[in-house]
Amino acid sequence: MALVIAAIVLVLAIVLRPQPLPEAQALPANHRSIETAQLRPAAAFATITDPAVRSVALFEEAGRVIQHPRCMNCHPRTDRPTQTDAMRPHMPWVTRGPDNAGAATLRCTTCHHDANFAASGVPGNPKWKLAPIEMAWQGKTLGQICRQILDPARAHMGRDQLLQHMAKDELVGWAWHPGGKRTPAPGTQAEFGALIDAWLKTGARCPA
Amino acid sequence: MIEAPAPKRRFRMTRRRMILGGTLAGGALVVGYTATHPMQVAGAILQGGGSDPEPSAFGPFIRVTPDGWTTIVNRQQELGQGIHAGMAAMIAEELDADWDRVRVIDAHSNLRAYGMQGSAGSNSIASNWDLMRTAGAAARAMFVAAAAMRWSVPRNLITVRDGVVSHPGSNRSATFAELLAEAARQTPPQQPSLKHPKDYRLIGTDRVRRKDSLPKSTGAQVYTQDVQLPDMLVAMVAHSPRFGGRLAKFDSSDARKVKGVVDVIAIETGVAVVAENTFAARQGRDALRTEWNDSAAETRSTPQLVSYYHDIAAGRTDVEPSEFHSKGEDAAAFGAGTIEFAFDFPYLAHAPMETMDCVAQVDGWDVKIISGSHLPTVDQVQAARVAATIPGRVDVQVIPAGGSFGRRGNLTADYLAECVRIAKRTNGRPVKLIWTREDEQSSGLFRPMAHHRIWVQLGPDGFPARWRHHVVAQSLLPVGPNAQAVEGIATSPYLAAARVVDGKVFSPSFPVPVAFFRSVGHSINGMVMEHAIDQLAKRAGRDPADYRRAMYRRAGAKRHLAVLDELCRKAGWGTPLAAGWARGLAVHEAFGTVVGQVAEVRMQDGRPIVRRVVAVVDCGIAVSPDQIAAQMEGAIGFGLSAALYGAMTLKDGVVQETNFDTYPVVRMNEMPAVETYILPSSNRPTGMGEPGVPPIAPAIANAVLALTGAPTRSLPMLPKGSANFGSGMSPGTTPGATTV
Amino acid sequence: MSYSLTVNGQVRHVDEDGQTPLLWVLRDTLKLPGTKYGCGIAQCGACTVHVDGQPMRSCSLALEAAAGSQIVTIEAVDGPQADAIRDAWVARDVPQCGFCQSGQIMSAVALLRSVPKPTDADIDIAMSGNICRCATYNRIRAAIHDAAGSAQS
């Protein structure tokens, strides 16, 4: 054994003999920008003359945000959120708990704080928590989500509050500033809010 | 905390040292040590090395002090496996020391004092069994002789118990401490008599407990990551994102602007950022701009490698096989009725909790290392090579490691050599190299990926008559046969029971680095053999236990047979389970130890749920039953992670699984209950750190086969992209509850 | 910038970037190495400390977010639950390599303070954020049950 190791060391010494190393030099910065998808503005739907059709079209455009992983991950159909653009189960295993902010002994705040944290890559927001189970979106069609949003019993909010939630809520707004390598939701929260506003004003029609 | 560098002493060989197991460069007087001759050769080549141990009259492994404590110097490495307690127990048993006043310290690397140091092949207890007992018995004899002289009584009327030497006839007694000066002047016997196992008071009892549980429960245990030395710098290194890539260009200007960054140095393995603290090193490293030359790098993706392996096994490449087993005349003839199996296994990362790290200081010809070393002798030699000095000027201070599973025990000593390279460039200031989890996962030195293809022809009795086996895996060693790729196959009782065997191993070579991993080739081959056998039993319409039993009888595999029989009894094999549950069985020998496991499994939403594992082990004489159970529990958890989720993959040559979010491991809510039963034995002890790993994957796969009829053709069972990847189970459904 | 935080009962002033993880402030600046770096992304729990009584991953908590808080680390966690947990850990020989155990113990102490008699499901929930590669989970579970029994008085 000792001889074998001695022989190996000798071989490695030859293979790994010193090689010249480069000197430091000026290099261009490597930009790694994350591409942000655009939303069609609400005004772009004005060409659709039938208000019902326009309403559905507006919601379908807003649906690109609603069904984006940044939003869906926190609207799970179980007690466990999902993560990443692939929407895989949250790791480690966590559960929503009584207030949707984690079990008493494993709170969301064990890891998530008021702001995204670059050093650990863990996202954060002062209101970090799951949507209530009645607001589960995962596994539903956009039409089902639409009708659910409009049902005060499940959405826990009227239309004014709904617009407020979509257009102004700071946790919803996180979806456009998710930090790390996460893909932001399309467009901006203001553009999304304008789509929701226009949808509500056109009769809040839902896709099939 | 960390001890100050000890003054160097010349180590002089004396007769006393030799008898107590002190020097391995000696001759025939080294009692019971079989590896003397190669050690002499290696000693001559390497010129000894390391700082010499504190002199003790009782040899380098035993110090008895006037405070009444016995200090055992552990020449093995504490990686979590509890070896410090096993080493101490072997000495304390023969010394009849007071176990409650035995402490253990770790030996520095020193070839001449301690021989080749390293923990490999689950060999620590087995390879020290004679040496440690002899050292303890010789020291005991010195205390007996001292007491006999003091009291003028015959030695054979003196007894020793718990560090007290007594002469019952005259009702006199004295402690080791009281006899210390006289005992130290005695000449140790050349061949001290060793106890009969029936007389053991410590070995084999639950008194053999860890000595480090308290410091490991208070945060006081110091790991390499925790070492703080005056003036110490912290380094991180930017490595090539692809294996075999070389640094082409780098720009350190932004890195140097980070507060706390001291220097940026190009080294052979990348660009090192040296800083006053860890976070500054990290920020500096992240601010580097680098370009890499990939002309010699591995740029393939995992699916390409898998199909390359399939091509190799089919003989469609220029990779030539070598034979690892062959018997029977008509080895080439595999005609009609041949049953074919294929298995694919991924690369695996060891992922110990403590990432790779090392502390090094280079001062002229002298190198000082502090590391949770796994192979101190190799580390010492590699440090010497990198520092262009001789091993004798390198002191490796070995401290406990936060896990290794083979990662810290590789022959290139990659991270340690890298640390020495940096320390050469810091004007004598000590350097602590820290690898992030991402560095570690991306570093390679993986458990090799493998492809197995088996062709079996059953005889008229339903048992394998002809067995052809092709293995494709990179070799772990740069020279010699690829023995690790086929360990556990060539020696399998199933092959012994077959008439014709044709075994070939193909060893492709490319830049992805591979390394020893807990249970090494057995981590793959246990699954291959045990899952193939269950599928053959199913074909033959036989109960898997009966099918194995018949072959073990035919092969004369008595230890397998005994393990299987006890396993069936303890696991209730053949008794009914609640609806939806099934048992799976596997028996595998690794490193001289035979382990059998039965897993109780049900399927939930397409994933196996393992609630209970019953394990039976024959590891010879059990030195520390509690630590054997601990190793079994740990090996099952470790093997379960690999069976369910473990896979390191490449995309265009770049590692995709960089942390525990993409390389999930079993957590509390997935750990099955484990019951461990040790077969009584009077044989010499064999290993326990690794042999618990191989049976768990096939035990689960065999249960799944029984439940669903579907064989498992590759690991992991729940790969990335599958619905259950890393998904765990709901709390409360895990039954890890009922154990211990 | 300078931040004040109370660590193990002592007010400490730290002059570091506010985005420095608390983990490295504890380990490198305040020389409290019992809290371990294991993954750096809040996956493994080896860096768990108590912040205003709540278990948190110190790798994922910025110094500026921790400022003003009461922080307790493995070196100083005390009280009947901590004593019971440590005693149970030693009595069961829970640790193997031991590297994760600081975090395991901090999570377990917080669990017992919140749920004096945890069920197995409670243990799964509270402890699944802490990885042990040596897989000492069964002994951890048993030791928590032991400690729950002995910390009652």
XYZ file of N, CA, C and O in Angstrom, chain A residues 9-157:
596
model
N 2.016 9.234 -5.899
C 2.476 10.586 -5.607
C 3.514 11.018 -6.636
O 3.510 12.149 -7.119
N 4.381 10.096 -6.996
C 5.420 10.402 -7.977
C 4.787 10.751 -9.328
O 5.149 11.740 -9.973
N 3.824 9.933 -9.730
C 3.133 10.183 -11.004
C 2.453 11.541 -10.970
O 2.562 12.355 -11.891
N 1.772 11.818 -9.867
C 1.070 13.093 -9.748
C 2.047 14.264 -9.794
O 1.758 15.299 -10.380
N 3.199 14.072 -9.180
C 4.191 15.148 -9.155
C 4.609 15.518 -10.575
O 4.801 16.689 -10.896
N 4.715 14.512 -11.427
C 5.109 14.777 -12.806
C 3.953 15.427 -13.566
O 4.116 16.430 -14.249
N 2.758 14.848 -13.382
C 1.593 15.359 -14.107
C 1.274 16.794 -13.694
O 0.916 17.625 -14.522
N 1.430 17.074 -12.413
C 1.003 18.363 -11.882
C 2.168 19.343 -11.713
O 2.137 20.203 -10.856
N 3.186 19.218 -12.538
C 4.337 20.112 -12.390
C 3.913 21.554 -12.692
O 2.931 21.789 -13.416
N 4.626 22.546 -12.156
C 4.194 23.937 -12.282
C 4.071 24.380 -13.729
O 4.846 23.986 -14.590
N 3.079 25.203 -14.001
C 2.869 25.767 -15.323
C 2.792 27.284 -15.175
O 2.425 27.779 -14.110
N 3.132 28.022 -16.226
C 3.096 29.487 -16.105
C 1.682 29.979 -15.856
O 0.714 29.416 -16.370
N 1.558 31.040 -15.042
C 0.247 31.560 -14.672
C 0.077 32.962 -15.236
O 1.043 33.720 -15.325
N -1.143 33.337 -15.610
C -1.357 34.674 -16.158
C -1.234 35.767 -15.098
O -1.407 35.521 -13.913
N -0.937 36.974 -15.568
C -0.912 38.161 -14.712
C -2.283 38.824 -14.766
O -3.030 38.658 -15.736
N -2.585 39.619 -13.721
C -3.850 40.358 -13.725
C -3.850 41.380 -14.849
O -2.811 41.956 -15.186
N -5.000 41.582 -15.459
C -5.129 42.557 -16.536
C -6.550 43.106 -16.520
O -7.423 42.558 -15.853
N -6.746 44.207 -17.265
C -8.085 44.804 -17.303
C -8.981 43.990 -18.237
O -8.589 43.658 -19.350
N -10.153 43.643 -17.757
C -11.121 42.888 -18.561
C -12.458 43.619 -18.496
O -12.766 44.271 -17.490
N -13.263 43.501 -19.549
C -14.594 44.123 -19.487
C -15.452 43.441 -18.431
O -15.307 42.244 -18.181
N -16.329 44.227 -17.824
C -17.236 43.659 -16.829
C -18.162 42.660 -17.509
O -18.594 42.886 -18.635
N -18.438 41.569 -16.832
C -19.372 40.603 -17.402
C -20.768 40.934 -16.907
O -21.079 40.776 -15.741
N -21.568 41.438 -17.833
C -22.938 41.809 -17.480
C -23.828 40.587 -17.593
O -23.881 39.947 -18.629
N -24.504 40.292 -16.520
C -25.465 39.207 -16.576
C -26.826 39.808 -16.265
O -27.237 39.893 -15.126
N -27.507 40.285 -17.303
C -28.807 40.898 -17.051
C -29.887 39.834 -17.197
O -29.790 38.953 -18.039
N -30.873 39.937 -16.335
C -32.009 39.033 -16.442
C -33.043 39.695 -17.342
O -33.429 40.836 -17.121
N -33.468 38.994 -18.359
C -34.425 39.568 -19.295
C -35.799 39.667 -18.661
O -36.274 38.742 -18.026
N -36.401 40.829 -18.818
C -37.728 41.056 -18.273
C -38.733 41.057 -19.411
O -38.579 41.793 -20.378
N -39.749 40.238 -19.264
C -40.786 40.217 -20.293
C -41.660 41.459 -20.158
O -41.846 41.979 -19.061
N -42.182 41.951 -21.283
C -43.015 43.144 -21.283
C -44.499 42.756 -21.194
O -44.888 41.644 -21.571
N -45.295 43.673 -20.672
C -46.754 43.513 -20.691
C -47.314 44.453 -21.751
O -46.821 45.576 -21.914
N -48.341 44.028 -22.429
C -49.027 44.960 -23.327
C -49.800 45.953 -22.471
O -50.539 45.538 -21.558
N -49.693 47.239 -22.744
C -50.419 48.216 -21.913
C -51.921 48.088 -22.111
O -52.400 47.620 -23.156
N -52.678 48.527 -21.131
C -54.141 48.433 -21.193
C -54.684 49.138 -22.427
O -55.645 48.668 -23.053
N -54.026 50.246 -22.772
C -54.509 51.028 -23.921
C -54.453 50.229 -25.214
O -55.243 50.460 -26.141
N -53.558 49.279 -25.291
C -53.394 48.496 -26.516
C -54.623 47.641 -26.808
O -54.775 47.123 -27.913
N -55.492 47.485 -25.784
C -56.657 46.639 -25.977
C -57.880 47.446 -26.439
O -58.951 46.890 -26.649
N -57.689 48.790 -26.601
C -58.809 49.660 -26.959
C -59.377 49.312 -28.322
O -60.540 49.586 -28.614
N -58.557 48.687 -29.162
C -59.017 48.336 -30.505
C -60.072 47.242 -30.487
O -60.766 47.038 -31.466
N -60.164 46.524 -29.382
C -61.188 45.478 -29.288
C -62.503 46.165 -28.918
O -62.636 46.729 -27.827
N -63.415 46.121 -29.830
C -64.620 46.928 -29.649
C -65.598 46.305 -28.662
O -66.197 47.004 -27.853
N -65.760 44.995 -28.717
C -66.701 44.342 -27.811
C -66.144 44.375 -26.391
O -65.090 43.794 -26.117
N -66.805 45.067 -25.452
C -66.270 45.212 -24.099
C -66.033 43.861 -23.408
O -65.060 43.699 -22.665
N -66.935 42.895 -23.673
C -66.776 41.591 -23.031
C -65.516 40.897 -23.524
O -64.728 40.355 -22.737
N -65.326 40.963 -24.828
C -64.135 40.343 -25.399
C -62.889 41.068 -24.909
O -61.872 40.453 -24.561
N -63.001 42.426 -24.851
C -61.860 43.213 -24.397
C -61.531 42.881 -22.941
O -60.385 42.732 -22.557
N -62.581 42.699 -22.138
C -62.376 42.391 -20.722
C -61.616 41.075 -20.559
O -60.654 40.986 -19.793
N -62.061 40.076 -21.303
C -61.383 38.781 -21.235
C -59.925 38.915 -21.680
O -59.010 38.387 -21.052
N -59.717 39.682 -22.775
C -58.351 39.845 -23.300
C -57.454 40.542 -22.282
O -56.288 40.181 -22.106
N -58.037 41.546 -21.602
C -57.264 42.254 -20.575
C -56.864 41.295 -19.449
O -55.728 41.303 -18.970
N -57.813 40.444 -19.039
C -57.486 39.528 -17.946
C -56.466 38.483 -18.381
O -55.593 38.083 -17.601
N -56.588 38.062 -19.633
C -55.602 37.073 -20.112
C -54.201 37.670 -20.115
O -53.230 36.985 -19.803
N -54.119 38.960 -20.461
C -52.799 39.607 -20.414
C -52.315 39.708 -18.962
O -51.163 39.386 -18.652
N -53.231 40.116 -18.069
C -52.879 40.164 -16.644
C -52.513 38.768 -16.132
O -51.693 38.612 -15.214
N -53.120 37.762 -16.764
C -52.853 36.381 -16.372
C -51.404 35.979 -16.544
O -50.918 35.058 -15.876
N -50.697 36.670 -17.440
C -49.269 36.365 -17.597
C -48.510 36.689 -16.318
O -47.482 36.086 -16.028
N -49.032 37.648 -15.565
C -48.460 37.941 -14.248
C -48.998 36.951 -13.212
O -48.248 36.325 -12.476
N -50.329 36.825 -13.195
C -50.968 35.993 -12.172
C -50.409 34.568 -12.199
O -50.166 33.972 -11.155
N -50.184 34.053 -13.393
C -49.716 32.672 -13.497
C -48.203 32.574 -13.590
O -47.663 31.503 -13.874
N -47.531 33.665 -13.322
C -46.068 33.632 -13.301
C -45.600 32.944 -12.004
O -46.248 33.083 -10.962
N -44.505 32.201 -12.072
C -44.031 31.513 -10.851
C -43.861 32.450 -9.657
O -44.068 32.026 -8.512
N -43.500 33.719 -9.905
C -43.307 34.637 -8.778
C -44.592 34.809 -7.978
O -44.560 35.074 -6.785
N -45.731 34.697 -8.650
C -47.012 34.832 -7.953
C -47.542 33.473 -7.518
O -47.989 33.296 -6.393
N -47.462 32.499 -8.440
C -48.046 31.182 -8.156
C -47.362 30.484 -6.984
O -48.006 29.760 -6.237
N -46.055 30.696 -6.833
C -45.319 29.973 -5.788
C -45.913 30.204 -4.402
O -45.826 29.330 -3.540
N -46.504 31.396 -4.191
C -47.070 31.699 -2.874
C -48.585 31.519 -2.844
O -49.239 31.890 -1.875
N -49.156 30.986 -3.925
C -50.576 30.616 -3.960
C -50.683 29.105 -4.167
O -51.340 28.644 -5.099
N -50.032 28.307 -3.293
C -50.042 26.853 -3.523
C -51.391 26.242 -3.158
O -52.167 26.860 -2.423
N -51.620 25.062 -3.664
C -52.883 24.393 -3.335
C -52.742 23.506 -2.104
O -53.699 22.900 -1.662
N -51.507 23.359 -1.611
C -51.303 22.626 -0.362
C -50.790 23.615 0.677
O -50.761 24.817 0.445
N -50.345 23.078 1.800
C -49.802 23.947 2.843
C -48.332 24.261 2.614
O -47.716 24.953 3.400
N -47.775 23.704 1.520
C -46.355 23.892 1.271
C -46.150 24.760 0.036
O -46.667 24.417 -1.036
N -45.435 25.859 0.175
C -45.196 26.695 -1.002
C -44.282 25.996 -2.005
O -43.683 24.962 -1.708
N -44.197 26.580 -3.184
C -43.237 26.097 -4.168
C -42.175 27.169 -4.363
O -42.273 28.274 -3.816
N -41.150 26.832 -5.144
C -39.991 27.701 -5.307
C -39.478 27.605 -6.720
O -39.661 26.577 -7.380
N -38.772 28.614 -7.124
C -38.027 28.682 -8.393
C -38.969 28.777 -9.586
O -40.176 28.560 -9.463
N -38.407 29.073 -10.740
C -39.215 29.154 -11.952
C -39.838 27.810 -12.287
O -40.859 27.740 -12.978
N -39.206 26.720 -11.790
C -39.755 25.382 -12.040
C -40.885 25.050 -11.070
O -41.515 24.005 -11.193
N -41.113 25.907 -10.091
C -42.186 25.720 -9.107
C -42.102 24.358 -8.414
O -43.104 23.668 -8.239
N -40.897 24.023 -8.005
C -40.758 22.774 -7.255
C -41.080 23.037 -5.789
O -41.076 24.187 -5.347
N -41.353 21.959 -5.034
C -41.712 22.164 -3.620
C -40.618 22.927 -2.864
O -39.432 22.765 -3.133
N -41.058 23.748 -1.936
C -40.136 24.561 -1.144
C -39.204 23.649 -0.349
O -39.638 22.702 0.293
N -37.927 23.943 -0.446
C -36.954 23.231 0.382
C -36.251 24.237 1.265
O -35.817 25.265 0.769
N -36.132 23.993 2.554
C -36.597 22.786 3.235
C -38.136 22.704 3.290
O -38.830 23.626 2.886
N -38.588 21.591 3.809
C -40.021 21.371 3.990
C -40.552 22.429 4.963
O -40.005 22.599 6.048
N -41.570 23.169 4.562
C -42.210 24.140 5.460
C -43.711 24.022 5.296
O -44.197 23.478 4.304
N -44.446 24.558 6.255
C -45.908 24.509 6.198
C -46.472 25.882 6.539
O -45.814 26.676 7.207
N -47.677 26.154 6.084
C -48.189 27.520 6.160
C -48.472 27.973 7.583
O -48.369 29.162 7.881
N -48.880 27.048 8.463
C -49.189 27.445 9.834
C -50.495 28.194 9.942
O -51.177 28.416 8.937
N -50.866 28.605 11.171
C -52.193 29.194 11.392
C -52.379 30.554 10.712
O -53.496 30.924 10.388
N -51.307 31.306 10.489
C -51.440 32.651 9.924
C -50.798 32.773 8.545
O -50.499 33.871 8.090
N -50.552 31.643 7.911
C -49.940 31.604 6.572
C -48.499 32.113 6.554
O -47.930 32.326 5.492
N -47.923 32.311 7.721
C -46.545 32.787 7.793
C -45.650 31.739 8.459
O -44.621 32.053 9.043
N -46.066 30.492 8.359
C -45.227 29.407 8.866
C -45.745 28.821 10.159
O -46.518 29.453 10.889
N -45.313 27.579 10.422
C -45.650 26.944 11.694
C -45.002 27.742 12.823
O -44.027 28.461 12.610
N -45.560 27.596 14.015
C -45.034 28.352 15.155
C -43.560 28.060 15.385
O -42.812 28.921 15.852
N -43.128 26.858 15.043
C -41.742 26.479 15.318
C -40.857 26.508 14.067
O -39.691 26.142 14.143
N -41.412 26.899 12.943
C -40.583 27.130 11.754
C -41.246 28.239 10.949
O -41.882 28.009 9.926
N -41.101 29.454 11.475
C -41.699 30.640 10.854
C -40.999 30.964 9.537
O -39.816 30.639 9.354
N -41.719 31.653 8.653
C -41.068 32.147 7.434
C -39.851 33.006 7.797
O -38.839 33.011 7.095
N -39.993 33.742 8.936
C -38.920 34.657 9.328
C -37.683 33.936 9.850
O -36.700 34.587 10.191
N -37.729 32.601 9.927
C -36.496 31.872 10.227
C -35.441 32.203 9.171
O -34.248 32.254 9.466
N -35.900 32.406 7.938
C -34.984 32.660 6.821
C -35.306 33.954 6.066
O -34.406 34.602 5.545
N -36.616 34.283 5.937
C -37.025 35.424 5.113
C -37.228 36.659 5.987
O -37.950 36.589 6.987
N -36.619 37.766 5.579
C -36.736 38.991 6.366
C -37.349 40.099 5.524
O -38.013 39.814 4.544
N -37.083 41.359 5.921
C -37.798 42.470 5.296
C -37.367 42.767 3.862
O -38.050 43.487 3.152
N -36.218 42.262 3.468
C -35.721 42.597 2.129
C -34.989 41.391 1.539
O -34.534 40.517 2.278
N -34.899 41.371 0.223
C -34.066 40.360 -0.429
C -32.652 40.478 0.129
O -32.161 41.583 0.355
N -31.999 39.352 0.344
C -30.662 39.395 0.914
C -29.683 38.787 -0.085
O -29.717 37.583 -0.347
N -28.849 39.637 -0.629
C -27.970 39.187 -1.709
C -27.018 38.087 -1.249
O -26.746 37.131 -1.984
N -26.496 38.209 -0.032
C -25.455 37.276 0.400
C -25.949 35.832 0.439
O -25.207 34.908 0.121
N -27.195 35.633 0.848
C -27.715 34.263 0.925
C -28.621 33.940 -0.256
O -28.965 32.768 -0.447
N -29.021 34.975 -1.010
C -29.944 34.742 -2.113
C -31.368 34.516 -1.665
O -32.235 34.195 -2.478
N -31.638 34.670 -0.360
C -32.988 34.425 0.155
C -33.826 35.683 -0.036
O -33.427 36.769 0.372
N -35.003 35.565 -0.674
C -35.834 36.745 -0.902
C -36.538 37.187 0.382
O -36.694 36.386 1.308
N -36.950 38.441 0.410
C -37.622 38.928 1.604
C -38.550 40.083 1.320
O -38.446 40.754 0.283
N -39.477 40.285 2.256
C -40.435 41.371 2.175
C -41.071 41.475 3.562
O -41.258 40.450 4.220
N -41.420 42.691 4.008
C -41.989 42.797 5.359
C -43.266 41.969 5.538
O -43.587 41.575 6.651
N -43.999 41.741 4.446
C -45.271 41.015 4.572
C -45.155 39.554 4.119
O -46.160 38.922 3.818
N -43.929 39.010 4.083
C -43.701 37.686 3.500
C -44.609 36.621 4.103
O -44.532 36.314 5.289
N -45.508 36.083 3.335
C -46.354 34.978 3.791
C -47.084 34.389 2.584
O -47.028 34.936 1.480
N -47.770 33.279 2.817
C -48.539 32.626 1.757
C -49.919 33.270 1.631
O -50.455 33.794 2.597
N -50.472 33.151 0.440
C -51.892 33.464 0.276
C -52.696 32.408 1.020
O -52.284 31.249 1.094
N -53.844 32.776 1.594
C -54.670 31.765 2.283
C -55.036 30.625 1.340
O -55.063 30.815 0.117
N -55.315 29.496 1.913
C -55.585 28.291 1.105
C -56.788 28.513 0.181
O -56.834 27.962 -0.923
N -57.762 29.375 0.591
C -58.910 29.641 -0.287
C -58.471 30.371 -1.548
O -59.193 30.419 -2.542
N -57.296 30.995 -1.491
C -56.790 31.725 -2.655
C -55.777 30.899 -3.440
O -54.978 31.461 -4.197
N -55.824 29.609 -3.264
C -54.886 28.749 -4.001
C -55.094 28.926 -5.502
O -56.233 28.918 -5.984
N -54.029 29.116 -6.232
C -54.097 29.275 -7.681
C -53.491 28.079 -8.413
O -53.852 27.806 -9.562
N -52.548 27.429 -7.759
C -51.853 26.354 -8.476
C -52.826 25.249 -8.843
O -53.712 24.891 -8.059
N -52.652 24.725 -10.041
C -53.499 23.634 -10.511
C -54.826 24.117 -11.080
O -55.675 23.303 -11.431
N -55.028 25.444 -11.128
C -56.288 25.966 -11.651
C -56.060 26.649 -12.997
O -54.964 27.159 -13.271
N -57.133 26.678 -13.789
C -57.049 27.401 -15.055
C -57.177 28.892 -14.774
O -57.633 29.308 -13.693
N -56.833 29.689 -15.760
C -56.935 31.137 -15.579
C -58.394 31.536 -15.345
O -58.675 32.430 -14.535
N -59.313 30.845 -16.020
C -60.738 31.128 -15.816
C -61.158 30.829 -14.388
O -61.891 31.614 -13.754
N -60.690 29.706 -13.853
C -61.031 29.358 -12.465
C -60.447 30.386 -11.495
O -61.099 30.785 -10.521
N -59.208 30.800 -11.782
C -58.584 31.807 -10.922
C -59.390 33.094 -10.979
O -59.650 33.743 -9.956
N -59.817 33.452 -12.165
C -60.580 34.682 -12.372
C -61.855 34.674 -11.534
O -62.144 35.622 -10.799
N -62.601 33.602 -11.628
C -63.855 33.524 -10.884
C -63.600 33.496 -9.375
O -64.373 34.045 -8.597
N -62.504 32.891 -8.993
C -62.149 32.832 -7.573
C -61.829 34.231 -7.033
O -62.228 34.606 -5.938
N -61.102 34.998 -7.850
C -60.734 36.355 -7.450
C -61.979 37.215 -7.234
O -62.033 38.054 -6.339
N -62.981 36.951 -8.064
C -64.191 37.772 -8.010
C -65.160 37.306 -6.934
O -66.165 37.967 -6.681
N -64.867 36.176 -6.283
C -65.764 35.626 -5.266
C -65.293 36.119 -3.905
O -64.264 35.660 -3.387
N -66.016 37.069 -3.310
C -65.544 37.658 -2.045
C -65.342 36.601 -0.950
O -64.508 36.769 -0.072
N -66.100 35.518 -1.020
C -65.983 34.486 0.014
C -64.594 33.839 -0.020
O -64.062 33.424 1.003
N -64.030 33.749 -1.231
C -62.720 33.117 -1.345
C -61.595 34.143 -1.410
O -60.492 33.890 -0.947
N -61.906 35.298 -2.014
C -60.852 36.297 -2.179
C -60.703 37.173 -0.933
O -59.687 37.839 -0.768
N -61.693 37.134 -0.062
C -61.701 37.968 1.148
C -61.552 39.446 0.808
O -61.037 40.205 1.620
N -61.940 39.846 -0.393
C -61.852 41.271 -0.714
C -62.826 41.624 -1.825
O -63.140 40.808 -2.688
